[in-house]
Amino acid sequence: MTGSSAKAPLAGTPSLLRAINDRAALELLLENGPLSRTQIGTLTGLSKPTASQLLARLEAAGLVLPVGTTAGGPGPNAQLYQVNPAAGHVAGLDVTNSHVRVAIADITGSTLAEHVVPTKGWAAAETVPRVAGAVAGAVRAAGLAEGALHTVVIGVGGAPDPVTGKLRYASHLPGWHAPRLAEGLAEAIGAPVTIENDVNLAAVAEQSSGAARGFEDFVLLWAGEGIGAAIVIAGRLHRGFTGGAGEVGYMPVPGAPVVKDVRRRNSGGFQELVGAPAVRALAKEHGLGAPTAEESVAKALATPGAGDAFLAELAARLAVGLAVIVAVVDPRLVVVSGGVPNAGGERLRALVAEELARIAAARPEVRGSALSGSPVLLGALQRALAAAREAVFSTH
């Protein structure tokens, strides 16, 4: 523009290029483990002198450590480097109406400790101090000092409103609906806190290291005490305008009554078909009564005849809800996870896939969860690690 004082964007400055190279080297060390100067140079395309300067810079910043030398190859042994685990620590939490599970990890992603605290008997006003106490207990179990956490991510069975921050769809979690809850928890814990939907975090874990690895478009259906879904489009979670995308427990489906006022009544159509109470009731109808939905499914797997009929009906119910989701989203993959699908294993997965293929025009692949432990906890740790690495690796 003639006469304008605006300046054209500058090409990459030396400091910017150094930062890009440093971050690339750190990511390579995280992915591949200890590497030598030569290996880092080869993988990044940097010269040996530049790779040496990079490692010296990262070591001085406390981000990498020398960890021994190569052996067995031609020529002198080469010094190996790895990311310094103590460069940052994070916490992930999985919150349900029965417990708070906390895991602590270092910046490399290694889990240092897990700590579980029952929530039975908690008063709503005690939520913040008790959650902070659970995190403090996990920090102590990890052998870390108070204030060691860089980031905390909490998975809950609800949807945080992106505007107000207030948790919605979570009447089963007393004390988690207060305004500015994340800020209160952050102050009590001593680290930034992000509250995220638990099923979304399970999808994060499956995409990172589970059944959805390598998939950019997929849906995760979670079936346990409640029902929820996570929708990933073009590699990113779709949360919806109010954060409620995936709250499919309220979704009207054939075979279940339509709830006319879901704001006042906290059970919906799909929940009435495949929520844990519905699974237990269905099992009882087939003479397979058990204390939990998961035990009912396990009993059915071991009971020819009645068990076969129960599993077929349960698969049909799951497929009905999935058919509605698939018709709208058209994902490449569906992952079924949570207590009920996990208890049903490959047999229930195959029945769901078969029934879905019968009633849906789109035919995505259907997989079971490929993760052990709590997918929600794993996803919370991964989200916390991503935030911590972005901050720590970008500010040295």
CSV table of C-alpha atoms in Angstrom, one decimal:
chain,number,residue,atom,x,y,z
A,1,MET,CA,0.0,0.0,0.0
A,2,THR,CA,1.5,3.4,-1.1
A,3,GLY,CA,2.5,5.6,1.8
A,4,SER,CA,1.8,2.9,4.4
A,5,SER,CA,4.2,2.5,7.3
A,6,ALA,CA,3.3,-1.2,7.7
A,7,LYS,CA,6.2,-3.6,7.3
A,8,ALA,CA,6.1,-6.8,5.4
A,9,PRO,CA,6.4,-10.0,7.5
A,10,LEU,CA,9.9,-10.9,8.2
A,11,ALA,CA,11.5,-14.1,7.1
A,12,GLY,CA,12.4,-16.6,9.8
A,13,THR,CA,14.8,-15.0,12.2
A,14,PRO,CA,17.7,-17.0,13.7
A,15,SER,CA,16.0,-17.1,17.0
A,16,LEU,CA,12.8,-18.4,15.5
A,17,LEU,CA,14.7,-21.1,13.5
A,18,ARG,CA,16.5,-22.1,16.6
A,19,ALA,CA,13.2,-22.5,18.5
A,20,ILE,CA,11.8,-24.6,15.6
A,21,ASN,CA,14.8,-26.8,15.5
A,22,ASP,CA,14.9,-27.2,19.3
A,23,ARG,CA,11.2,-28.2,19.4
A,24,ALA,CA,11.7,-30.7,16.5
A,25,ALA,CA,14.7,-32.3,18.4
A,26,LEU,CA,12.7,-32.6,21.6
A,27,GLU,CA,9.8,-34.2,19.8
A,28,LEU,CA,12.2,-36.7,18.2
A,29,LEU,CA,13.7,-37.5,21.6
A,30,LEU,CA,10.3,-38.1,23.1
A,31,GLU,CA,9.2,-40.4,20.2
A,32,ASN,CA,12.5,-42.3,19.7
A,33,GLY,CA,14.2,-42.3,23.1
A,34,PRO,CA,17.9,-41.5,23.6
A,35,LEU,CA,19.6,-40.2,20.5
A,36,SER,CA,23.1,-39.2,19.6
A,37,ARG,CA,24.2,-35.8,18.1
A,38,THR,CA,24.7,-37.6,14.8
A,39,GLN,CA,21.2,-39.2,14.9
A,40,ILE,CA,19.5,-35.9,15.8
A,41,GLY,CA,21.4,-34.2,12.9
A,42,THR,CA,20.3,-36.9,10.5
A,43,LEU,CA,16.7,-36.9,11.5
A,44,THR,CA,16.4,-33.1,11.5
A,45,GLY,CA,18.7,-32.4,8.6
A,46,LEU,CA,21.0,-30.2,10.7
A,47,SER,CA,24.8,-30.2,10.4
A,48,LYS,CA,26.9,-31.7,13.1
A,49,PRO,CA,28.0,-28.3,14.5
A,50,THR,CA,24.4,-27.0,14.5
A,51,ALA,CA,23.2,-30.2,16.2
A,52,SER,CA,25.9,-29.8,18.8
A,53,GLN,CA,24.9,-26.2,19.5
A,54,LEU,CA,21.2,-27.3,19.8
A,55,LEU,CA,22.0,-30.0,22.3
A,56,ALA,CA,24.2,-27.7,24.3
A,57,ARG,CA,21.4,-25.1,24.4
A,58,LEU,CA,18.8,-27.7,25.5
A,59,GLU,CA,21.1,-29.2,28.1
A,60,ALA,CA,21.8,-25.7,29.6
A,61,ALA,CA,18.0,-25.1,29.7
A,62,GLY,CA,17.5,-28.3,31.7
A,63,LEU,CA,15.5,-29.9,28.9
A,64,VAL,CA,17.8,-32.8,27.9
A,65,LEU,CA,20.2,-35.0,29.8
A,66,PRO,CA,23.2,-37.1,28.7
A,67,VAL,CA,22.4,-40.8,29.4
A,68,GLY,CA,25.3,-42.9,28.5
A,69,THR,CA,26.9,-43.7,25.1
A,70,THR,CA,26.4,-45.9,22.1
A,71,ALA,CA,28.3,-49.2,22.0
A,72,GLY,CA,29.1,-51.9,19.5
A,73,GLY,CA,29.4,-49.7,16.4
A,74,PRO,CA,32.5,-48.6,14.4
A,75,GLY,CA,34.4,-45.7,15.8
A,76,PRO,CA,34.3,-44.1,19.2
A,77,ASN,CA,31.2,-44.4,21.3
A,78,ALA,CA,28.8,-41.4,20.9
A,79,GLN,CA,27.1,-39.6,23.7
A,80,LEU,CA,23.3,-40.2,24.0
A,81,TYR,CA,20.7,-37.7,25.1
A,82,GLN,CA,17.1,-37.9,26.3
A,83,VAL,CA,14.5,-35.4,27.4
A,84,ASN,CA,14.9,-34.5,31.1
A,85,PRO,CA,11.9,-36.1,32.8
A,86,ALA,CA,12.1,-33.5,35.6
A,87,ALA,CA,11.5,-30.7,33.1
A,88,GLY,CA,7.8,-30.7,34.0
A,89,HIS,CA,5.1,-32.8,35.7
A,90,VAL,CA,1.4,-33.1,35.1
A,91,ALA,CA,-1.7,-34.6,36.7
A,92,GLY,CA,-4.7,-36.3,35.1
A,93,LEU,CA,-8.0,-37.0,36.9
A,94,ASP,CA,-10.9,-39.3,36.2
A,95,VAL,CA,-13.9,-38.2,38.3
A,96,THR,CA,-17.0,-40.4,38.7
A,97,ASN,CA,-19.8,-40.5,41.3
A,98,SER,CA,-17.9,-43.2,43.2
A,99,HIS,CA,-14.2,-42.1,43.1
A,100,VAL,CA,-11.5,-39.7,42.0
A,101,ARG,CA,-8.6,-41.3,40.3
A,102,VAL,CA,-5.4,-39.3,39.9
A,103,ALA,CA,-2.3,-40.1,37.9
A,104,ILE,CA,1.0,-38.1,37.9
A,105,ALA,CA,3.3,-38.2,34.9
A,106,ASP,CA,6.6,-36.5,34.0
A,107,ILE,CA,7.2,-34.6,30.8
A,108,THR,CA,8.2,-37.7,28.9
A,109,GLY,CA,4.8,-39.3,29.7
A,110,SER,CA,6.0,-41.9,32.2
A,111,THR,CA,3.4,-42.4,34.9
A,112,LEU,CA,5.0,-41.9,38.4
A,113,ALA,CA,2.0,-42.6,40.6
A,114,GLU,CA,-1.7,-43.3,40.8
A,115,HIS,CA,-3.9,-42.5,43.7
A,116,VAL,CA,-7.6,-43.3,44.2
A,117,VAL,CA,-10.0,-41.6,46.6
A,118,PRO,CA,-13.6,-42.7,47.2
A,119,THR,CA,-16.1,-39.9,46.9
A,120,LYS,CA,-18.9,-41.5,48.9
A,121,GLY,CA,-20.2,-39.2,51.6
A,122,TRP,CA,-18.6,-36.0,50.1
A,123,ALA,CA,-20.7,-32.9,50.6
A,124,ALA,CA,-20.9,-30.6,47.7
A,125,ALA,CA,-19.0,-27.8,49.5
A,126,GLU,CA,-16.1,-30.3,50.1
A,127,THR,CA,-15.5,-30.9,46.4
A,128,VAL,CA,-12.7,-28.4,45.9
A,129,PRO,CA,-10.6,-29.2,49.0
A,130,ARG,CA,-11.1,-32.9,48.7
A,131,VAL,CA,-10.0,-33.0,45.0
A,132,ALA,CA,-7.0,-30.9,45.9
A,133,GLY,CA,-6.2,-33.3,48.7
A,134,ALA,CA,-6.4,-36.3,46.3
A,135,VAL,CA,-4.0,-34.5,43.9
A,136,ALA,CA,-1.6,-33.7,46.8
A,137,GLY,CA,-1.7,-37.3,47.8
A,138,ALA,CA,-0.7,-38.4,44.3
A,139,VAL,CA,2.0,-35.8,44.2
A,140,ARG,CA,3.5,-37.2,47.4
A,141,ALA,CA,3.2,-40.8,46.2
A,142,ALA,CA,5.2,-39.7,43.1
A,143,GLY,CA,8.0,-38.4,45.3
A,144,LEU,CA,7.5,-34.8,44.2
A,145,ALA,CA,7.5,-31.6,46.1
A,146,GLU,CA,4.4,-29.5,46.7
A,147,GLY,CA,3.9,-27.1,43.7
A,148,ALA,CA,5.6,-29.5,41.2
A,149,LEU,CA,2.7,-29.7,38.8
A,150,HIS,CA,2.7,-27.7,35.6
A,151,THR,CA,-0.8,-28.6,34.3
A,152,VAL,CA,-3.9,-30.5,35.6
A,153,VAL,CA,-6.6,-32.0,33.3
A,154,ILE,CA,-9.8,-33.4,34.9
A,155,GLY,CA,-12.2,-35.7,33.1
A,156,VAL,CA,-15.8,-35.6,34.3
A,157,GLY,CA,-19.1,-37.0,33.0
A,158,GLY,CA,-20.6,-33.7,31.9
A,159,ALA,CA,-20.0,-30.9,29.4
A,160,PRO,CA,-18.2,-27.7,30.4
A,161,ASP,CA,-19.9,-24.7,28.8
A,162,PRO,CA,-17.3,-23.0,26.7
A,163,VAL,CA,-18.7,-19.5,27.6
A,164,THR,CA,-19.5,-19.8,31.3
A,165,GLY,CA,-17.3,-22.7,32.2
A,166,LYS,CA,-20.2,-24.2,34.1
A,167,LEU,CA,-20.6,-28.0,34.0
A,168,ARG,CA,-23.8,-29.2,32.3
A,169,TYR,CA,-25.4,-32.6,32.1
A,170,ALA,CA,-23.8,-33.7,35.4
A,171,SER,CA,-26.4,-33.9,38.1
A,172,HIS,CA,-24.8,-37.1,39.3
A,173,LEU,CA,-21.7,-35.1,40.5
A,174,PRO,CA,-22.7,-32.8,43.4
A,175,GLY,CA,-20.4,-29.9,43.9
A,176,TRP,CA,-19.2,-29.8,40.3
A,177,HIS,CA,-21.6,-27.1,39.1
A,178,ALA,CA,-20.3,-24.1,40.9
A,179,PRO,CA,-19.4,-21.1,38.7
A,180,ARG,CA,-15.6,-20.7,38.2
A,181,LEU,CA,-15.0,-24.2,39.5
A,182,ALA,CA,-11.8,-24.6,37.4
A,183,GLU,CA,-10.4,-21.4,38.9
A,184,GLY,CA,-11.2,-22.6,42.4
A,185,LEU,CA,-9.6,-25.9,41.8
A,186,ALA,CA,-6.5,-24.3,40.2
A,187,GLU,CA,-6.1,-22.1,43.3
A,188,ALA,CA,-6.4,-25.0,45.7
A,189,ILE,CA,-4.1,-27.3,43.7
A,190,GLY,CA,-1.6,-24.7,42.7
A,191,ALA,CA,-1.6,-25.3,39.0
A,192,PRO,CA,-3.7,-24.5,36.0
A,193,VAL,CA,-6.8,-26.7,35.7
A,194,THR,CA,-8.8,-27.7,32.7
A,195,ILE,CA,-12.1,-29.6,33.0
A,196,GLU,CA,-13.0,-31.8,30.0
A,197,ASN,CA,-15.7,-34.2,29.2
A,198,ASP,CA,-14.6,-37.8,30.1
A,199,VAL,CA,-15.7,-39.4,26.8
A,200,ASN,CA,-13.8,-36.8,24.9
A,201,LEU,CA,-10.7,-37.7,26.8
A,202,ALA,CA,-11.3,-41.4,26.1
A,203,ALA,CA,-11.3,-40.5,22.4
A,204,VAL,CA,-8.1,-38.5,22.8
A,205,ALA,CA,-6.5,-41.6,24.3
A,206,GLU,CA,-7.8,-44.0,21.6
A,207,GLN,CA,-6.6,-41.6,18.8
A,208,SER,CA,-3.2,-41.2,20.4
A,209,SER,CA,-2.4,-44.8,21.2
A,210,GLY,CA,-5.5,-47.0,20.9
A,211,ALA,CA,-8.1,-48.3,18.4
A,212,ALA,CA,-8.4,-44.9,16.6
A,213,ARG,CA,-4.7,-44.3,16.0
A,214,GLY,CA,-4.2,-43.0,12.5
A,215,PHE,CA,-7.9,-42.1,12.0
A,216,GLU,CA,-8.9,-38.5,11.4
A,217,ASP,CA,-12.7,-39.1,11.4
A,218,PHE,CA,-14.3,-41.4,14.0
A,219,VAL,CA,-16.9,-41.6,16.7
A,220,LEU,CA,-16.4,-43.2,20.1
A,221,LEU,CA,-19.5,-44.5,21.8
A,222,TRP,CA,-19.1,-45.0,25.6
A,223,ALA,CA,-21.5,-47.3,27.3
A,224,GLY,CA,-21.3,-47.7,31.1
A,225,GLU,CA,-23.4,-46.4,33.9
A,226,GLY,CA,-24.3,-43.6,31.4
A,227,ILE,CA,-24.1,-43.2,27.7
A,228,GLY,CA,-21.9,-40.7,25.8
A,229,ALA,CA,-20.2,-40.2,22.5
A,230,ALA,CA,-17.1,-38.3,21.3
A,231,ILE,CA,-17.0,-37.0,17.7
A,232,VAL,CA,-13.7,-36.4,16.0
A,233,ILE,CA,-13.7,-34.7,12.6
A,234,ALA,CA,-10.6,-33.9,10.6
A,235,GLY,CA,-8.5,-35.0,13.6
A,236,ARG,CA,-10.2,-32.5,16.1
A,237,LEU,CA,-12.8,-33.1,18.7
A,238,HIS,CA,-16.2,-31.6,17.9
A,239,ARG,CA,-17.6,-30.1,21.1
A,240,GLY,CA,-20.6,-28.2,19.7
A,241,PHE,CA,-21.7,-24.7,20.4
A,242,THR,CA,-22.5,-25.2,24.1
A,243,GLY,CA,-20.0,-28.1,24.6
A,244,GLY,CA,-22.8,-30.7,24.5
A,245,ALA,CA,-21.9,-32.5,21.3
A,246,GLY,CA,-22.0,-36.2,22.1
A,247,GLU,CA,-24.5,-36.1,24.9
A,248,VAL,CA,-26.4,-38.9,23.2
A,249,GLY,CA,-28.0,-40.3,26.3
A,250,TYR,CA,-30.8,-37.8,25.7
A,251,MET,CA,-31.1,-38.8,22.0
A,252,PRO,CA,-34.5,-40.0,21.0
A,253,VAL,CA,-34.3,-43.5,19.4
A,254,PRO,CA,-36.8,-46.2,18.4
A,255,GLY,CA,-37.8,-48.4,21.3
A,256,ALA,CA,-37.4,-45.8,24.0
A,257,PRO,CA,-39.8,-43.2,25.3
A,258,VAL,CA,-39.1,-39.6,24.3
A,259,VAL,CA,-38.3,-37.4,27.2
A,260,LYS,CA,-40.1,-34.1,26.8
A,261,ASP,CA,-38.1,-32.0,29.2
A,262,VAL,CA,-34.5,-33.1,29.4
A,263,ARG,CA,-33.5,-30.0,31.4
A,264,ARG,CA,-35.5,-31.3,34.3
A,265,ARG,CA,-35.3,-35.0,33.7
A,266,ASN,CA,-31.9,-36.5,33.5
A,267,SER,CA,-32.6,-39.6,31.5
A,268,GLY,CA,-33.2,-39.7,27.8
A,269,GLY,CA,-34.2,-42.1,25.0
A,270,PHE,CA,-30.9,-43.9,24.3
A,271,GLN,CA,-30.0,-44.0,28.0
A,272,GLU,CA,-33.2,-45.9,28.6
A,273,LEU,CA,-32.1,-48.6,26.1
A,274,VAL,CA,-28.4,-49.2,27.0
A,275,GLY,CA,-27.6,-47.4,30.2
A,276,ALA,CA,-26.4,-49.7,33.0
A,277,PRO,CA,-29.9,-49.9,34.6
A,278,ALA,CA,-31.4,-50.9,31.3
A,279,VAL,CA,-28.7,-53.5,30.7
A,280,ARG,CA,-29.3,-55.0,34.1
A,281,ALA,CA,-33.1,-55.1,33.5
A,282,LEU,CA,-32.6,-56.8,30.1
A,283,ALA,CA,-30.3,-59.4,31.7
A,284,LYS,CA,-32.9,-60.1,34.4
A,285,GLU,CA,-35.5,-60.7,31.7
A,286,HIS,CA,-33.3,-63.4,30.3
A,287,GLY,CA,-32.6,-65.0,33.7
A,288,LEU,CA,-29.1,-63.5,33.9
A,289,GLY,CA,-29.5,-61.1,36.8
A,290,ALA,CA,-26.3,-59.7,38.3
A,291,PRO,CA,-25.3,-56.8,40.5
A,292,THR,CA,-23.7,-54.7,37.7
A,293,ALA,CA,-24.2,-54.3,34.0
A,294,GLU,CA,-20.7,-55.6,33.3
A,295,GLU,CA,-21.3,-58.7,35.4
A,296,SER,CA,-24.5,-59.3,33.5
A,297,VAL,CA,-22.7,-59.2,30.2
A,298,ALA,CA,-20.0,-61.5,31.5
A,299,LYS,CA,-22.6,-64.0,32.7
A,300,ALA,CA,-24.3,-63.9,29.3
A,301,LEU,CA,-21.0,-64.7,27.5
A,302,ALA,CA,-20.8,-67.9,29.7
A,303,THR,CA,-24.5,-68.9,29.2
A,304,PRO,CA,-25.5,-70.5,25.9
A,305,GLY,CA,-29.1,-69.9,24.8
A,306,ALA,CA,-30.3,-67.2,27.2
A,307,GLY,CA,-26.9,-65.4,27.0
A,308,ASP,CA,-27.0,-65.5,23.2
A,309,ALA,CA,-30.5,-63.9,23.1
A,310,PHE,CA,-29.4,-61.2,25.6
A,311,LEU,CA,-26.3,-60.3,23.7
A,312,ALA,CA,-28.2,-60.1,20.4
A,313,GLU,CA,-30.8,-57.8,21.9
A,314,LEU,CA,-28.1,-55.6,23.6
A,315,ALA,CA,-26.2,-55.4,20.3
A,316,ALA,CA,-29.4,-54.4,18.5
A,317,ARG,CA,-30.0,-51.6,21.0
A,318,LEU,CA,-26.5,-50.3,20.7
A,319,ALA,CA,-26.7,-50.4,16.9
A,320,VAL,CA,-29.9,-48.4,16.9
A,321,GLY,CA,-28.2,-45.4,18.6
A,322,LEU,CA,-25.1,-45.8,16.5
A,323,ALA,CA,-27.2,-45.8,13.3
A,324,VAL,CA,-28.5,-42.3,14.2
A,325,ILE,CA,-25.0,-41.0,14.9
A,326,VAL,CA,-23.6,-42.6,11.8
A,327,ALA,CA,-26.3,-41.1,9.6
A,328,VAL,CA,-25.3,-37.6,10.7
A,329,VAL,CA,-21.5,-37.8,11.0
A,330,ASP,CA,-20.6,-40.6,8.5
A,331,PRO,CA,-17.4,-41.5,10.3
A,332,ARG,CA,-14.7,-43.8,9.0
A,333,LEU,CA,-14.5,-45.6,12.3
A,334,VAL,CA,-16.7,-46.3,15.3
A,335,VAL,CA,-15.0,-47.3,18.6
A,336,VAL,CA,-17.2,-48.9,21.3
A,337,SER,CA,-15.8,-48.5,24.8
A,338,GLY,CA,-16.8,-48.3,28.4
A,339,GLY,CA,-17.7,-51.0,30.9
A,340,VAL,CA,-20.4,-52.7,28.9
A,341,PRO,CA,-18.6,-53.1,25.5
A,342,ASN,CA,-15.4,-54.0,27.3
A,343,ALA,CA,-17.1,-56.7,29.2
A,344,GLY,CA,-18.7,-58.0,26.0
A,345,GLY,CA,-15.3,-58.1,24.2
A,346,GLU,CA,-15.0,-59.3,20.6
A,347,ARG,CA,-18.3,-61.2,20.6
A,348,LEU,CA,-20.4,-58.1,21.5
A,349,ARG,CA,-18.4,-55.9,19.1
A,350,ALA,CA,-19.0,-58.3,16.2
A,351,LEU,CA,-22.7,-58.4,16.9
A,352,VAL,CA,-22.9,-54.6,17.1
A,353,ALA,CA,-21.0,-54.3,13.8
A,354,GLU,CA,-23.3,-56.9,12.1
A,355,GLU,CA,-26.5,-55.2,13.3
A,356,LEU,CA,-25.2,-51.7,12.4
A,357,ALA,CA,-24.5,-52.9,8.9
A,358,ARG,CA,-28.1,-54.1,8.6
A,359,ILE,CA,-29.7,-50.8,9.6
A,360,ALA,CA,-27.3,-48.0,8.5
A,361,ALA,CA,-26.6,-46.8,5.0
A,362,ALA,CA,-23.0,-46.0,6.0
A,363,ARG,CA,-20.9,-48.9,7.1
A,364,PRO,CA,-17.9,-47.7,9.2
A,365,GLU,CA,-15.5,-50.1,10.7
A,366,VAL,CA,-16.4,-51.0,14.3
A,367,ARG,CA,-13.6,-51.6,16.8
A,368,GLY,CA,-13.4,-52.2,20.5
A,369,SER,CA,-11.2,-50.2,22.8
A,370,ALA,CA,-7.5,-51.1,22.5
A,371,LEU,CA,-6.5,-49.5,25.8
A,372,SER,CA,-5.9,-51.1,29.2
A,373,GLY,CA,-6.6,-49.1,32.4
A,374,SER,CA,-8.8,-46.0,32.4
A,375,PRO,CA,-9.0,-44.4,28.9
A,376,VAL,CA,-10.3,-41.3,30.6
A,377,LEU,CA,-7.2,-41.0,32.8
A,378,LEU,CA,-4.9,-41.7,29.9
A,379,GLY,CA,-6.6,-39.0,27.8
A,380,ALA,CA,-6.4,-36.5,30.7
A,381,LEU,CA,-2.7,-37.2,31.0
A,382,GLN,CA,-2.2,-36.8,27.3
A,383,ARG,CA,-4.0,-33.5,27.2
A,384,ALA,CA,-2.1,-32.2,30.2
A,385,LEU,CA,1.2,-33.3,28.6
A,386,ALA,CA,0.4,-31.6,25.4
A,387,ALA,CA,-0.2,-28.3,27.2
A,388,ALA,CA,2.9,-28.7,29.4
A,389,ARG,CA,5.2,-29.5,26.5
A,390,GLU,CA,3.9,-26.6,24.5
A,391,ALA,CA,4.7,-24.2,27.4
A,392,VAL,CA,7.9,-25.8,28.6
A,393,PHE,CA,9.5,-26.5,25.2
A,394,SER,CA,8.6,-23.1,23.8
A,395,THR,CA,9.9,-20.8,26.6
A,396,HIS,CA,13.4,-22.1,27.4
